[in-house]
CSV table of C-alpha atoms in Angstrom, one decimal:
chain,number,residue,atom,x,y,z
D,1,MET,CA,23.3,16.8,0.4
D,2,HIS,CA,22.8,14.7,-2.8
D,3,ASN,CA,26.6,14.6,-3.4
D,4,ALA,CA,27.5,13.6,0.2
D,5,THR,CA,28.3,10.1,1.0
D,6,ILE,CA,25.6,8.8,3.4
D,7,ALA,CA,25.2,5.9,5.8
D,8,ALA,CA,22.6,4.4,7.8
D,9,ILE,CA,21.5,1.1,9.4
D,10,SER,CA,19.4,-0.7,6.8
D,11,THR,CA,18.1,-3.5,9.1
D,12,ALA,CA,15.5,-3.3,11.8
D,13,PHE,CA,17.1,-1.7,14.8
D,14,GLY,CA,17.4,-4.1,17.7
D,15,ALA,CA,19.1,-7.4,18.8
D,16,ALA,CA,19.3,-9.7,15.8
D,17,GLY,CA,21.5,-12.2,14.1
D,18,ILE,CA,22.7,-9.7,11.6
D,19,SER,CA,22.9,-5.9,10.9
D,20,VAL,CA,23.6,-4.2,7.7
D,21,ILE,CA,25.1,-0.7,7.6
D,22,ARG,CA,24.7,0.8,4.0
D,23,ILE,CA,27.1,3.4,2.8
D,24,SER,CA,26.4,5.2,-0.6
D,25,GLY,CA,28.0,7.9,-2.6
D,26,ASP,CA,31.1,9.0,-4.5
D,27,ASP,CA,33.3,8.2,-1.4
D,28,ALA,CA,31.5,5.0,-0.3
D,29,ILE,CA,34.3,2.8,-0.9
D,30,ARG,CA,37.0,5.1,0.6
D,31,VAL,CA,34.9,5.6,3.7
D,32,ALA,CA,34.3,1.7,4.1
D,33,ASP,CA,38.1,1.1,3.5
D,34,LYS,CA,38.8,3.3,6.6
D,35,VAL,CA,36.6,1.2,8.8
D,36,PHE,CA,36.9,-2.2,7.2
D,37,ARG,CA,40.1,-4.4,7.1
D,38,SER,CA,40.7,-7.6,5.3
D,39,GLU,CA,43.5,-9.1,3.3
D,40,LYS,CA,42.2,-7.2,0.3
D,41,LYS,CA,41.3,-3.5,-0.1
D,42,LEU,CA,37.7,-2.7,-1.0
D,43,ARG,CA,38.9,-0.3,-3.7
D,44,GLU,CA,40.6,-3.1,-5.4
D,45,MET,CA,37.5,-5.2,-5.6
D,46,LYS,CA,34.9,-5.4,-8.4
D,47,GLY,CA,31.3,-4.8,-8.1
D,48,TYR,CA,29.0,-7.7,-6.7
D,49,THR,CA,31.9,-9.1,-4.6
D,50,CYS,CA,32.3,-9.7,-1.0
D,51,ALA,CA,35.1,-9.9,1.5
D,52,PHE,CA,35.4,-11.3,5.0
D,53,GLY,CA,37.2,-9.1,7.6
D,54,ALA,CA,36.5,-6.9,10.5
D,55,VAL,CA,35.3,-3.4,11.2
D,56,TYR,CA,37.4,-1.0,13.3
D,57,ASP,CA,37.0,2.2,15.0
D,58,GLY,CA,40.5,3.5,14.8
D,59,ASP,CA,42.6,0.7,16.3
D,60,GLU,CA,39.7,-0.7,18.3
D,61,LYS,CA,38.2,-3.9,16.7
D,62,ILE,CA,34.4,-3.7,16.7
D,63,ASP,CA,33.4,-7.0,15.1
D,64,GLU,CA,33.8,-9.5,12.4
D,65,CYS,CA,32.2,-8.4,9.2
D,66,ILE,CA,31.4,-9.1,5.6
D,67,ALA,CA,31.7,-6.1,3.2
D,68,THR,CA,29.8,-6.3,-0.1
D,69,VAL,CA,30.8,-3.9,-2.8
D,70,PHE,CA,28.5,-2.4,-5.5
D,71,ARG,CA,30.0,-0.3,-8.3
D,72,SER,CA,28.1,2.7,-9.9
D,73,PRO,CA,25.8,2.6,-11.8
D,74,HIS,CA,24.9,-1.1,-10.9
D,75,SER,CA,23.7,-0.6,-7.4
D,76,TYR,CA,20.4,0.2,-5.7
D,77,THR,CA,21.1,3.9,-5.6
D,78,GLY,CA,23.1,4.1,-8.8
D,79,GLU,CA,26.1,5.1,-6.8
D,80,ASP,CA,29.0,3.3,-5.4
D,81,VAL,CA,27.7,1.4,-2.5
D,82,VAL,CA,29.2,-0.7,0.5
D,83,GLU,CA,27.1,-2.9,2.8
D,84,LEU,CA,28.7,-3.9,5.9
D,85,SER,CA,27.0,-7.0,7.5
D,86,CYS,CA,28.1,-7.5,11.2
D,87,HIS,CA,26.5,-9.2,14.1
D,88,GLY,CA,23.2,-7.7,15.0
D,89,GLY,CA,23.9,-6.4,18.6
D,90,LEU,CA,22.8,-3.0,19.5
D,91,TYR,CA,26.3,-1.9,20.4
D,92,VAL,CA,28.1,-3.5,17.5
D,93,THR,CA,25.6,-1.9,15.0
D,94,GLU,CA,25.7,1.6,16.5
D,95,LYS,CA,29.5,1.5,16.9
D,96,THR,CA,30.1,0.5,13.2
D,97,LEU,CA,27.7,3.3,12.0
D,98,GLU,CA,29.5,5.7,14.2
D,99,ALA,CA,32.8,4.6,12.7
D,100,ALA,CA,31.5,5.2,9.2
D,101,PHE,CA,30.5,8.7,10.2
D,102,LYS,CA,34.0,9.4,11.6
D,103,ALA,CA,35.5,8.3,8.4
D,104,GLY,CA,33.5,10.8,6.4
D,105,ALA,CA,30.0,9.7,5.8
D,106,GLU,CA,26.9,11.8,6.6
D,107,PRO,CA,23.7,10.5,8.3
D,108,ALA,CA,21.2,9.4,5.7
D,109,GLU,CA,17.8,11.1,5.8
D,110,ALA,CA,14.5,9.1,5.8
D,111,GLY,CA,14.3,7.3,2.5
D,112,GLU,CA,17.4,8.9,1.1
D,113,PHE,CA,18.8,5.7,-0.5
D,114,THR,CA,15.6,5.2,-2.4
D,115,LYS,CA,15.4,8.9,-3.1
D,116,ARG,CA,18.9,8.7,-4.7
D,117,ALA,CA,17.8,5.7,-6.8
D,118,PHE,CA,14.9,7.8,-8.2
D,119,LEU,CA,17.1,10.9,-8.7
D,120,ASN,CA,19.7,8.6,-10.6
D,121,GLY,CA,17.1,7.2,-12.9
D,122,LYS,CA,17.1,3.7,-11.3
D,123,ILE,CA,13.4,3.7,-10.7
D,124,ASP,CA,10.6,6.2,-11.2
D,125,LEU,CA,8.5,7.8,-8.5
D,126,VAL,CA,5.7,5.2,-8.6
D,127,GLU,CA,8.1,2.3,-8.3
D,128,ALA,CA,10.0,4.3,-5.5
D,129,GLU,CA,6.7,4.6,-3.5
D,130,SER,CA,6.0,0.9,-3.8
D,131,VAL,CA,9.2,0.3,-1.9
D,132,MET,CA,7.6,1.2,1.4
D,133,ASP,CA,4.4,-0.6,0.4
D,134,ILE,CA,6.6,-3.8,0.2
D,135,ILE,CA,8.1,-3.2,3.5
D,136,SER,CA,4.8,-2.5,5.2
D,137,ALA,CA,2.9,-5.3,3.5
D,138,ARG,CA,0.9,-7.4,6.0
D,139,SER,CA,0.0,-10.3,3.6
D,140,ARG,CA,1.2,-12.4,0.8
D,141,THR,CA,-1.3,-10.7,-1.7
D,142,ALA,CA,-0.2,-7.2,-0.4
D,143,ALA,CA,3.4,-8.0,-0.9
D,144,ARG,CA,2.8,-9.4,-4.4
D,145,ALA,CA,0.7,-6.4,-5.4
D,146,ALA,CA,3.5,-3.9,-4.2
D,147,ILE,CA,6.2,-6.0,-5.9
D,148,SER,CA,4.3,-5.8,-9.1
D,149,VAL,CA,4.3,-2.1,-8.9
D,150,LYS,CA,8.0,-2.1,-8.1
D,151,GLU,CA,8.6,-4.2,-11.2
D,152,GLY,CA,6.8,-1.7,-13.3
D,153,ALA,CA,3.3,-2.9,-13.6
D,154,LEU,CA,1.6,0.6,-13.1
D,155,SER,CA,4.5,2.5,-14.9
D,156,LYS,CA,4.1,0.2,-17.9
D,157,LYS,CA,0.3,1.1,-18.2
D,158,ILE,CA,0.8,4.7,-17.7
D,159,GLY,CA,3.8,4.8,-20.1
D,160,GLU,CA,1.6,3.1,-22.9
D,161,VAL,CA,-1.0,5.8,-22.4
D,162,LYS,CA,1.6,8.6,-22.4
D,163,GLN,CA,3.2,7.3,-25.5
D,164,THR,CA,0.0,7.3,-27.4
D,165,LEU,CA,-0.9,10.8,-26.3
D,166,LEU,CA,2.7,12.0,-27.2
D,167,THR,CA,2.4,10.7,-30.7
D,168,GLN,CA,-0.9,12.2,-31.2
D,169,ALA,CA,0.3,15.7,-29.7
D,170,ALA,CA,3.3,15.6,-32.1
D,171,HIS,CA,1.1,15.0,-35.0
D,172,LEU,CA,-1.5,17.7,-34.1
D,173,ASN,CA,1.3,20.3,-33.3
D,174,ALA,CA,3.1,19.5,-36.6
D,175,TRP,CA,-0.1,19.6,-38.6
D,176,ALA,CA,-1.0,23.1,-37.0
D,177,ASP,CA,2.4,24.7,-37.0
D,178,TYR,CA,3.6,23.6,-40.6
D,179,PRO,CA,0.5,23.8,-42.8
D,180,GLU,CA,2.7,24.2,-45.9
D,181,GLU,CA,4.4,20.8,-45.3
D,182,ASP,CA,3.2,17.5,-46.7
D,183,ILE,CA,1.9,16.3,-43.3
D,184,PRO,CA,-0.8,13.5,-43.5
D,185,GLU,CA,-4.2,14.8,-42.6
D,186,ILE,CA,-5.4,14.0,-39.0
D,187,SER,CA,-8.1,11.3,-38.9
D,188,ALA,CA,-10.7,12.4,-36.4
D,189,ALA,CA,-12.0,8.9,-36.1
D,190,LYS,CA,-8.6,7.3,-35.3
D,191,LEU,CA,-7.8,10.2,-32.9
D,192,GLU,CA,-11.2,9.6,-31.1
D,193,GLN,CA,-10.4,5.8,-30.9
D,194,GLU,CA,-7.0,6.2,-29.4
D,195,LEU,CA,-8.2,8.9,-26.9
D,196,SER,CA,-11.1,6.6,-25.9
D,197,GLU,CA,-8.7,3.7,-25.4
D,198,CYS,CA,-6.4,5.9,-23.3
D,199,GLU,CA,-9.5,7.1,-21.1
D,200,GLN,CA,-10.7,3.5,-20.6
D,201,THR,CA,-7.2,2.4,-19.5
D,202,LEU,CA,-7.1,5.3,-16.9
D,203,ILE,CA,-10.7,4.4,-15.8
D,204,ASP,CA,-9.8,0.8,-15.2
D,205,ILE,CA,-6.7,1.9,-13.1
D,206,ILE,CA,-8.7,4.3,-11.1
D,207,ARG,CA,-11.4,1.7,-10.5
D,208,ARG,CA,-8.9,-0.7,-9.0
D,209,TYR,CA,-7.7,1.9,-6.5
D,210,ASP,CA,-9.9,0.6,-3.7
D,211,ASN,CA,-8.2,-2.9,-4.2
D,212,GLY,CA,-4.9,-1.2,-3.6
D,213,LYS,CA,-6.2,0.7,-0.6
D,214,VAL,CA,-7.6,-2.6,1.0
D,215,LEU,CA,-4.4,-4.4,0.6
D,216,LYS,CA,-2.2,-1.6,1.9
D,217,GLU,CA,-4.2,-0.3,4.7
D,218,GLY,CA,-6.5,-3.4,5.6
D,219,ILE,CA,-10.3,-3.0,6.2
D,220,ASN,CA,-11.5,-1.3,9.2
D,221,THR,CA,-13.9,-4.0,10.4
D,222,VAL,CA,-16.3,-4.0,13.3
D,223,ILE,CA,-17.9,-7.0,14.9
D,224,ALA,CA,-21.3,-5.8,16.1
D,225,GLY,CA,-24.5,-7.3,17.5
D,226,LYS,CA,-26.6,-7.5,20.6
D,227,PRO,CA,-25.1,-9.0,23.7
D,228,ASN,CA,-24.3,-12.7,24.0
D,229,VAL,CA,-24.5,-13.7,20.3
D,230,GLY,CA,-20.8,-14.7,20.2
D,231,LYS,CA,-19.1,-11.4,19.1
D,232,SER,CA,-16.1,-12.1,21.4
D,233,THR,CA,-15.9,-15.7,20.5
D,234,LEU,CA,-15.7,-14.8,16.8
D,235,MET,CA,-13.1,-12.2,17.7
D,236,ASN,CA,-11.0,-14.9,19.4
D,237,LEU,CA,-11.5,-17.3,16.6
D,238,LEU,CA,-10.2,-14.9,14.1
D,239,SER,CA,-7.3,-13.5,16.3
D,240,GLY,CA,-6.1,-17.1,17.0
D,241,TYR,CA,-6.0,-16.5,20.8
D,242,ASP,CA,-8.2,-15.2,23.6
D,243,LYS,CA,-8.2,-11.6,22.9
D,244,SER,CA,-11.6,-10.8,24.2
D,245,ILE,CA,-13.2,-12.1,27.4
D,246,VAL,CA,-15.9,-14.6,26.9
D,247,THR,CA,-18.5,-15.6,29.5
D,248,SER,CA,-22.2,-16.7,29.5
D,249,VAL,CA,-23.0,-13.3,31.1
D,250,ALA,CA,-24.5,-10.8,28.5
D,251,GLY,CA,-22.6,-7.5,28.3
D,252,THR,CA,-19.2,-8.7,29.2
D,253,THR,CA,-17.5,-6.5,26.6
D,254,ARG,CA,-18.0,-2.9,27.6
D,255,ASP,CA,-15.1,-1.3,25.6
D,256,VAL,CA,-13.7,-1.7,22.1
D,257,VAL,CA,-11.1,-4.5,21.7
D,258,GLU,CA,-9.0,-4.2,18.7
D,259,GLU,CA,-6.7,-6.6,16.7
D,260,THR,CA,-5.2,-7.0,13.3
D,261,VAL,CA,-5.9,-10.2,11.7
D,262,ASN,CA,-5.1,-11.9,8.3
D,263,LEU,CA,-8.2,-13.6,6.8
D,264,ASP,CA,-7.5,-15.4,3.5
D,265,ASP,CA,-4.6,-13.0,2.9
D,266,ILE,CA,-6.8,-9.9,3.5
D,267,THR,CA,-5.9,-7.8,6.4
D,268,LEU,CA,-8.8,-6.9,8.8
D,269,CYS,CA,-8.4,-4.2,11.5
D,270,LEU,CA,-11.0,-5.8,13.8
D,271,CYS,CA,-12.9,-4.1,16.6
D,272,ASP,CA,-15.0,-6.3,18.9
D,273,THR,CA,-17.5,-4.0,20.4
D,274,ALA,CA,-20.0,-3.8,23.3
D,275,GLY,CA,-23.4,-5.6,22.6
D,276,ILE,CA,-26.0,-3.1,21.4
D,277,ARG,CA,-28.9,-2.9,23.8
D,278,SER,CA,-30.6,-0.5,26.2
D,279,SER,CA,-29.1,-0.4,29.6
D,280,GLU,CA,-29.1,1.7,32.8
D,281,ASP,CA,-25.5,0.7,33.6
D,282,MET,CA,-23.5,3.8,32.9
D,283,ILE,CA,-20.3,2.0,31.8
D,284,GLU,CA,-22.3,-0.3,29.5
D,285,LYS,CA,-24.1,2.7,28.0
D,286,ILE,CA,-20.7,4.3,27.2
D,287,GLY,CA,-19.6,1.0,25.6
D,288,VAL,CA,-22.7,0.8,23.5
D,289,GLU,CA,-22.3,4.4,22.3
D,290,LYS,CA,-18.7,3.6,21.3
D,291,ALA,CA,-19.9,0.6,19.4
D,292,LYS,CA,-22.5,2.7,17.4
D,293,ALA,CA,-19.7,5.3,16.7
D,294,LYS,CA,-17.3,2.4,15.4
D,295,ILE,CA,-20.1,1.1,13.1
D,296,ASP,CA,-20.6,4.5,11.5
D,297,ALA,CA,-16.9,4.7,10.8
D,298,ALA,CA,-16.4,1.3,9.7
D,299,ALA,CA,-15.5,0.0,6.1
D,300,LEU,CA,-17.2,-3.3,6.9
D,301,VAL,CA,-19.4,-4.7,9.7
D,302,LEU,CA,-19.6,-8.4,10.8
D,303,CYS,CA,-23.2,-8.2,12.1
D,304,VAL,CA,-23.6,-11.3,14.4
D,305,PHE,CA,-26.8,-13.0,15.2
D,306,ASP,CA,-27.8,-16.0,17.3
D,307,ALA,CA,-29.2,-18.8,15.2
D,308,SER,CA,-30.8,-20.3,18.1
D,309,GLU,CA,-33.0,-17.3,18.9
D,310,GLU,CA,-35.7,-15.5,17.0
D,311,LEU,CA,-35.0,-12.0,15.9
D,312,THR,CA,-35.3,-9.4,18.8
D,313,ALA,CA,-35.9,-5.6,19.0
D,314,GLU,CA,-32.2,-5.4,20.0
D,315,ASP,CA,-31.1,-7.3,16.6
D,316,ARG,CA,-33.5,-4.9,14.7
D,317,GLU,CA,-31.7,-1.9,16.3
D,318,VAL,CA,-28.3,-3.3,15.1
D,319,LEU,CA,-29.7,-3.8,11.6
D,320,SER,CA,-31.1,-0.4,11.4
D,321,SER,CA,-27.5,1.0,11.9
D,322,LEU,CA,-26.2,-0.7,8.9
D,323,GLU,CA,-27.9,1.3,6.2
D,324,ASN,CA,-24.8,3.1,4.9
D,325,VAL,CA,-22.2,0.4,5.8
D,326,PRO,CA,-21.2,-2.7,3.9
D,327,SER,CA,-22.1,-5.6,6.0
D,328,ILE,CA,-21.9,-9.4,6.3
D,329,ALA,CA,-24.6,-11.1,8.5
D,330,VAL,CA,-22.9,-13.8,10.6
D,331,ILE,CA,-25.4,-16.3,11.7
D,332,ASN,CA,-23.6,-17.8,14.7
D,333,LYS,CA,-24.3,-20.8,17.0
D,334,THR,CA,-25.3,-23.1,14.0
D,335,ASP,CA,-24.3,-25.9,16.3
D,336,LEU,CA,-27.6,-25.3,18.2
D,337,GLU,CA,-31.2,-25.8,16.9
D,338,GLN,CA,-32.1,-23.0,14.5
D,339,LYS,CA,-35.0,-20.7,15.4
D,340,LEU,CA,-33.8,-17.5,13.6
D,341,ASN,CA,-35.8,-16.4,10.5
D,342,ILE,CA,-33.1,-14.7,8.2
D,343,GLU,CA,-35.5,-13.0,5.7
D,344,GLU,CA,-35.3,-9.7,7.4
D,345,ILE,CA,-31.6,-10.0,7.8
D,346,ILE,CA,-31.1,-10.7,4.2
D,347,SER,CA,-32.8,-7.6,3.1
D,348,LYS,CA,-30.6,-5.4,5.4
D,349,THR,CA,-27.0,-6.9,4.7
D,350,GLN,CA,-24.9,-7.5,1.6
D,351,ASP,CA,-24.1,-11.1,2.4
D,352,ILE,CA,-24.8,-13.9,4.9
D,353,VAL,CA,-22.6,-16.6,6.3
D,354,TYR,CA,-23.3,-19.4,8.7
D,355,MET,CA,-20.8,-20.1,11.5
D,356,SER,CA,-20.1,-21.8,14.9
D,357,ALA,CA,-17.5,-19.6,16.3
D,358,LYS,CA,-17.3,-21.8,19.4
D,359,GLU,CA,-16.5,-24.9,17.3
D,360,GLY,CA,-14.4,-23.0,14.7
D,361,ARG,CA,-16.7,-23.7,11.8
D,362,GLY,CA,-17.4,-21.2,8.9
D,363,VAL,CA,-14.2,-19.2,8.8
D,364,ASP,CA,-13.6,-20.3,5.1
D,365,GLU,CA,-17.1,-19.1,4.2
D,366,LEU,CA,-16.5,-15.9,5.9
D,367,SER,CA,-13.2,-15.3,4.1
D,368,ARG,CA,-14.9,-15.8,0.8
D,369,SER,CA,-17.6,-13.4,1.7
D,370,VAL,CA,-15.1,-10.7,2.7
D,371,ARG,CA,-13.1,-11.2,-0.4
D,372,ARG,CA,-16.4,-10.9,-2.5
D,373,LEU,CA,-17.5,-7.8,-0.8
D,374,CYS,CA,-14.1,-5.9,-0.5
D,375,LEU,CA,-12.2,-6.8,-3.7
D,376,SER,CA,-13.5,-6.5,-7.2
D,377,SER,CA,-14.3,-9.7,-8.9
D,378,ASP,CA,-11.7,-9.3,-11.4
D,379,PHE,CA,-8.9,-8.5,-8.8
D,380,ASP,CA,-5.5,-9.6,-9.8
D,381,ALA,CA,-2.5,-8.9,-7.6
D,382,ASN,CA,-0.3,-8.4,-10.7
D,383,ASP,CA,-2.5,-5.7,-12.1
D,384,ALA,CA,-1.5,-2.0,-12.3
D,385,LEU,CA,-2.7,-0.8,-8.8
D,386,LEU,CA,-2.7,2.8,-7.4
D,387,TYR,CA,-1.4,2.6,-3.9
D,388,ASN,CA,-1.9,6.1,-2.5
D,389,GLU,CA,-3.9,9.3,-2.8
D,390,ARG,CA,-1.2,11.2,-4.8
D,391,GLN,CA,-1.3,8.6,-7.4
D,392,ARG,CA,-5.0,8.4,-7.5
D,393,ALA,CA,-5.6,12.2,-7.6
D,394,LEU,CA,-3.2,12.7,-10.6
D,395,THR,CA,-4.7,9.7,-12.5
D,396,VAL,CA,-8.2,11.1,-12.0
D,397,LYS,CA,-7.1,14.5,-13.2
D,398,ALA,CA,-5.6,12.9,-16.2
D,399,GLU,CA,-8.7,11.0,-16.9
D,400,ASP,CA,-10.6,14.2,-16.8
D,401,ALA,CA,-8.1,15.9,-19.2
D,402,VAL,CA,-8.5,13.1,-21.7
D,403,LYS,CA,-12.3,13.3,-21.4
D,404,GLU,CA,-12.1,17.0,-22.1
D,405,ALA,CA,-10.0,16.3,-25.2
D,406,LEU,CA,-12.7,13.8,-26.4
D,407,ASP,CA,-15.5,16.2,-25.7
D,408,ALA,CA,-13.7,18.9,-27.6
D,409,LEU,CA,-13.2,16.5,-30.6
D,410,ARG,CA,-16.8,15.2,-30.5
D,411,THR,CA,-18.4,18.7,-30.4
D,412,GLY,CA,-16.3,19.9,-33.4
D,413,ILE,CA,-14.1,22.4,-31.4
D,414,THR,CA,-10.8,23.2,-33.1
D,415,TYR,CA,-7.8,20.8,-32.8
D,416,ASP,CA,-6.0,23.4,-30.8
D,417,ALA,CA,-8.3,22.8,-27.9
D,418,VAL,CA,-7.9,19.1,-28.2
D,419,THR,CA,-4.2,19.5,-28.2
D,420,VAL,CA,-4.2,21.5,-25.0
D,421,SER,CA,-6.1,18.9,-23.1
D,422,ILE,CA,-3.8,16.1,-24.5
D,423,GLU,CA,-0.7,18.0,-23.4
D,424,GLU,CA,-2.3,18.6,-19.9
D,425,THR,CA,-2.9,14.8,-19.6
D,426,ILE,CA,0.7,14.1,-20.5
D,427,ALA,CA,2.0,16.7,-18.0
D,428,LEU,CA,-0.1,15.0,-15.2
D,429,LEU,CA,1.2,11.6,-16.2
D,430,CYS,CA,4.8,12.8,-16.1
D,431,GLU,CA,4.1,14.2,-12.7
D,432,LEU,CA,2.7,10.7,-11.6
D,433,THR,CA,5.8,8.9,-12.6
D,434,GLY,CA,8.2,11.7,-11.5
D,435,GLU,CA,9.4,12.9,-14.9
D,436,ASN,CA,8.1,16.3,-14.1
D,437,VAL,CA,7.7,16.8,-10.4
D,438,THR,CA,8.7,19.6,-7.9
D,439,GLU,CA,11.3,19.0,-5.2
D,440,GLU,CA,8.5,19.7,-2.7
D,441,VAL,CA,6.6,16.6,-4.0
D,442,ILE,CA,9.7,14.5,-4.0
D,443,ASP,CA,10.5,15.4,-0.3
D,444,ARG,CA,6.8,14.6,0.6
D,445,VAL,CA,7.0,11.2,-1.0
D,446,PHE,CA,10.1,10.1,0.9
D,447,HIS,CA,9.2,11.9,4.2
D,448,ASN,CA,7.4,8.7,5.5
D,449,PHE,CA,10.3,6.3,4.5
D,450,CYS,CA,12.3,4.7,7.2
D,451,VAL,CA,15.9,5.8,7.5
D,452,GLY,CA,18.1,3.1,5.9
D,453,LYS,CA,15.7,2.6,2.9
């Protein structure tokens, strides 16, 4: 299928101002010439040029269209590519794609355009994976980080480590295989220094994995507390609209209410839960059990307290559920007279913020607290970030292999053992970037891509 000319809709499917049908492969221009008509044939056009005309299905005119020609290898896929931009109606889009199929194109598989870009050496596997991260980014910071990976931030760091190890492996192999040649003796001190630097680079990359995960997936965040402390009001404030029902009656929320929000460019997957308290109401009891289960599974808990009341047994019950979960104490209703003693709260939570959700005060303070708790202090969206478990697992294995090489060197084991560990590290890094990877892994990487990308 890699040699087939493929076509797919590359814009979101639905009524829109414009739709783009992408055609790629050796026969892309010939296929496009069969469905696109203008004063000039596409085969006569240079790359990076456009023509205005119309698309046809046989003699039936489908729509006005702009055709953009990209010549191999200067295209996204590295192949000849034509992009047909027509009006974004459902019928027009599907009819144009159908005409391309009739003209000889094959339906593209999920992620096949990007897969071909990888196979044709336009991007490495890490950069290819970042394409979907750019598409799925839910905040400016997440998009910036994914674009940095696409532009080679991670690949560059991995490449520097790999080049250092390749140089050392070549020297070690030459020194072992050709003892009669005048090869400079290996400096154990220099070798240890360079291996240590490589190890530290990999450790730093692994340490930032949680940052990448937060940006990509968001933070599974639970709003918890006893009834009537303002959890639903906080949910509505952060959501920007009335997502949860708010009344003066305690226990209004009985099920889990969910919403995804963007807080200071960090995505929170919010759950507003039932107030935690003892109740004889069967429905409310179910809601309380669901709330406790959500807290146990959360990556972050916003634990809400009423500043106008003293700490109660119900508050303490909520606090006792936070032992193994990162949490921020939200002291709400600060517009009222404060009666709450926060000493006990401080000892049980990682941070504390003061808010009046009813009056919309304290959101900036909460944003800063979430950022402090969930992103490392030296976070930079332009850093080399690992974005998925495949990348993390291979980097961890590579760091372990470098450590083995260092341990062998420091304990005086022969250079042969050091060389084996260095070469294992190189192989793992090559698998990470796709220079040495199985077809099964490639298929798995592109399986979750959308068709048309």
